[in-house]
Amino acid sequence: MHDLEVTSEIALKEAIMSIEISSLSDDDNEKLVLTTINGDVRVYDYVSGDKNPLQEVCVTSGFPPVSTLALGDVTGNGVTDFILGCMDNTMRTVVLSEGELEEISSTPLGGLPTAICALNVLDDDAAEVVVASNDGALRCYQWFDVVLDKLAHKVLEHPVFSIRPLSTRGVSYSRFVFGDESGNLYVYQYADDRLHERTRVKLQGDVNLVATGNILDDRNDEILTVSDGRRLTLLTLDQGGISVLDRIRAPSPITSVRLGVLQSDESSEGLIISCQGNSKVTIFSFEENQMKEQASIKTAKKSVEAQIAMGDLSGDGSAEIVQAVRNSIYVMSLVEE
């Protein structure tokens, strides 16, 4: 049996808008990246057990509030870049240069950015950017010299609020997945200057959250969706299209989901991590064709919009879960009971 344990609780001055965990280069430890309601972008090292466990690496301020955030090596120099979807209907590219964060490009979108994903839609070294906006537009961009230039543009029937890359064994590039209020989950691919729909499946209720990751240990990503606010559906992509593996219903609305491996043990399988708006985090395994609860914890007395990220912040080979609730950060680990 397992349990979730909070190892650090940190209060910030500003409310947190988004969180991610990523290394900034191939030889770097993973770091916590967050944006605040004041338009700050902050990067932290995490030192477990320290009195002040979050140690600021760099910060930049003065942006409009960030509605969505993606991390990836867009400029192709081997360093992680920050792609900000801001509430002034603009997408911004921020890079780390000589220890400082610097905005190097801004791209007007004509609508409020609702979802951003950095992924390799081409077979190259740099990441491309897929961004959705509230006017139903879906755009794909590539970095050219000093600016993000548009590769493709498609107008969808409904806005999209969550996009994730989909990796498949034997395919050198990534497709991507998203859902919408029609109840459909879509798999898309970039090719020949267009965004192509490859397959879709009808689910119950609007699909506004998606996550991808390898759960079945077959080198193919599975897909997790949240539909109708509370219904978790685990799916897999096969030759016949998208198949449903299992469905469960949460007791209250889910605001954030992730798929991944938490423990360093080589035999560890992928897990499903869900976060309800009331701050309850629940870990599920997938065994005997069912999602089975392994551990859960509730961190805050009052919350309506908690969110999570996961990664190896401590550098010990096992991943931590980081939860943001208003202006508070909770770092937690999965431990043996």
Short mmCIF file of C-alpha atoms in Angstrom, two decimals, residues 12-165:
data_model
loop_
_atom_site.label_atom_id
_atom_site.label_comp_id
_atom_site.label_asym_id
_atom_site.label_seq_id
_atom_site.Cartn_x
_atom_site.Cartn_y
_atom_site.Cartn_z
CA LEU A 12 3.90 32.95 -2.08
CA LYS A 13 2.71 36.55 -2.15
CA GLU A 14 0.79 36.26 -5.43
CA ALA A 15 -1.87 33.85 -6.64
CA ILE A 16 -0.50 31.19 -8.99
CA MET A 17 -1.94 30.93 -12.50
CA SER A 18 -0.01 27.94 -13.89
CA ILE A 19 2.73 25.48 -12.89
CA GLU A 20 5.05 23.13 -14.78
CA ILE A 21 8.18 21.10 -13.95
CA SER A 22 11.05 20.85 -16.42
CA SER A 23 14.82 20.84 -16.72
CA LEU A 24 16.12 23.92 -18.52
CA SER A 25 18.83 21.96 -20.35
CA ASP A 26 19.87 18.31 -20.83
CA ASP A 27 22.45 18.42 -18.00
CA ASP A 28 20.25 20.35 -15.55
CA ASN A 29 18.07 19.22 -12.64
CA GLU A 30 14.33 19.66 -13.03
CA LYS A 31 12.93 22.94 -11.76
CA LEU A 32 9.56 24.36 -10.83
CA VAL A 33 8.20 26.95 -13.24
CA LEU A 34 5.17 29.03 -12.34
CA THR A 35 3.30 32.13 -13.45
CA THR A 36 1.38 34.48 -11.18
CA ILE A 37 -1.68 36.67 -11.51
CA ASN A 38 0.62 39.72 -11.51
CA GLY A 39 2.26 38.59 -14.76
CA ASP A 40 5.42 37.12 -13.22
CA VAL A 41 7.27 34.08 -14.57
CA ARG A 42 9.33 32.42 -11.84
CA VAL A 43 11.78 29.50 -11.86
CA TYR A 44 12.80 27.68 -8.67
CA ASP A 45 15.18 24.98 -7.53
CA TYR A 46 13.74 22.70 -4.86
CA VAL A 47 15.86 21.70 -1.85
CA SER A 48 14.04 19.03 0.16
CA GLY A 49 14.18 19.51 3.93
CA ASP A 50 15.52 23.06 3.70
CA LYS A 51 13.87 25.80 5.75
CA ASN A 52 13.22 27.66 2.48
CA PRO A 53 12.89 24.75 0.04
CA LEU A 54 12.15 26.89 -3.05
CA GLN A 55 15.24 28.80 -4.14
CA GLU A 56 14.64 31.32 -6.90
CA VAL A 57 16.73 30.77 -10.03
CA CYS A 58 15.33 33.59 -12.14
CA VAL A 59 12.23 35.73 -12.54
CA THR A 60 10.76 38.16 -15.04
CA SER A 61 7.80 40.45 -14.48
CA GLY A 62 5.47 42.85 -16.22
CA PHE A 63 3.49 40.53 -18.48
CA PRO A 64 -0.30 40.50 -18.63
CA PRO A 65 -1.71 37.56 -16.65
CA VAL A 66 -0.76 34.25 -18.29
CA SER A 67 -3.75 32.08 -19.17
CA THR A 68 -1.72 29.10 -20.42
CA LEU A 69 1.94 28.03 -20.38
CA ALA A 70 4.10 25.60 -22.38
CA LEU A 71 7.78 24.65 -22.05
CA GLY A 72 10.02 23.32 -24.81
CA ASP A 73 13.14 23.99 -26.86
CA VAL A 74 11.42 26.08 -29.52
CA THR A 75 14.49 28.02 -30.66
CA GLY A 76 16.55 24.82 -31.08
CA ASN A 77 19.56 25.79 -28.95
CA GLY A 78 19.25 22.95 -26.42
CA VAL A 79 17.71 25.15 -23.70
CA THR A 80 14.07 25.10 -22.62
CA ASP A 81 12.01 28.09 -23.74
CA PHE A 82 8.85 29.50 -22.15
CA ILE A 83 5.78 30.00 -24.34
CA LEU A 84 3.21 32.24 -22.64
CA GLY A 85 -0.38 32.64 -23.69
CA CYS A 86 -1.33 36.01 -22.20
CA MET A 87 -4.71 37.58 -21.55
CA ASP A 88 -4.01 40.42 -23.97
CA ASN A 89 -4.56 37.92 -26.84
CA THR A 90 -0.83 37.56 -27.41
CA MET A 91 1.58 34.62 -27.36
CA ARG A 92 5.06 35.43 -26.07
CA THR A 93 8.36 33.57 -26.35
CA VAL A 94 10.65 33.95 -23.33
CA VAL A 95 14.18 32.50 -23.28
CA LEU A 96 16.80 31.93 -20.61
CA SER A 97 19.97 33.85 -21.51
CA GLU A 98 22.96 34.22 -19.17
CA GLY A 99 20.80 33.39 -16.16
CA GLU A 100 18.09 35.91 -17.04
CA LEU A 101 14.63 35.48 -18.58
CA GLU A 102 14.11 37.62 -21.67
CA GLU A 103 11.13 38.07 -24.00
CA ILE A 104 12.33 37.71 -27.60
CA SER A 105 9.09 37.46 -29.58
CA SER A 106 5.40 38.32 -29.34
CA THR A 107 2.69 36.94 -31.62
CA PRO A 108 -0.82 38.47 -31.79
CA LEU A 109 -3.48 35.77 -31.90
CA GLY A 110 -6.72 37.71 -32.38
CA GLY A 111 -8.34 35.77 -29.53
CA LEU A 112 -7.66 34.75 -25.93
CA PRO A 113 -5.20 31.81 -25.82
CA THR A 114 -6.90 28.88 -24.11
CA ALA A 115 -4.33 26.08 -24.55
CA ILE A 116 -0.68 25.85 -25.63
CA CYS A 117 1.51 22.82 -26.26
CA ALA A 118 5.19 22.65 -27.29
CA LEU A 119 5.96 19.42 -29.16
CA ASN A 120 7.77 18.03 -32.20
CA VAL A 121 5.18 17.88 -34.96
CA LEU A 122 8.11 17.73 -37.43
CA ASP A 123 11.04 15.33 -37.42
CA ASP A 124 13.56 17.92 -36.24
CA ASP A 125 15.49 18.95 -33.13
CA ALA A 126 13.39 21.96 -32.13
CA ALA A 127 9.86 21.97 -30.76
CA GLU A 128 6.94 23.52 -32.57
CA VAL A 129 4.03 25.26 -30.85
CA VAL A 130 0.33 24.45 -31.16
CA VAL A 131 -1.99 27.08 -29.69
CA ALA A 132 -5.78 27.30 -29.43
CA SER A 133 -7.81 30.44 -28.80
CA ASN A 134 -11.35 31.18 -27.63
CA ASP A 135 -12.52 32.02 -31.16
CA GLY A 136 -12.11 28.34 -32.12
CA ALA A 137 -8.83 28.84 -33.98
CA LEU A 138 -6.07 26.20 -33.82
CA ARG A 139 -2.63 27.31 -35.04
CA CYS A 140 0.76 25.66 -35.39
CA TYR A 141 4.01 27.71 -35.29
CA GLN A 142 7.71 27.07 -35.93
CA TRP A 143 10.65 29.24 -34.93
CA PHE A 144 12.28 31.08 -37.84
CA ASP A 145 15.35 33.18 -36.94
CA VAL A 146 13.73 35.75 -34.61
CA VAL A 147 10.01 34.98 -34.56
CA LEU A 148 7.41 32.24 -34.31
CA ASP A 149 6.01 31.88 -37.83
CA LYS A 150 2.71 30.17 -38.59
CA LEU A 151 2.85 26.77 -40.30
CA ALA A 152 -0.88 26.02 -40.32
CA HIS A 153 -4.21 27.45 -39.21
CA LYS A 154 -7.55 25.70 -38.77
CA VAL A 155 -10.88 26.95 -37.43
CA LEU A 156 -12.61 24.40 -35.21
CA GLU A 157 -16.28 24.20 -34.30
CA HIS A 158 -15.59 24.72 -30.59
CA PRO A 159 -12.80 26.28 -28.45
CA VAL A 160 -10.14 23.97 -27.00
CA PHE A 161 -8.88 24.26 -23.40
CA SER A 162 -6.30 21.47 -23.13
CA ILE A 163 -3.78 20.10 -25.66
CA ARG A 164 -1.18 17.37 -25.05
CA PRO A 165 1.42 15.64 -27.26
#
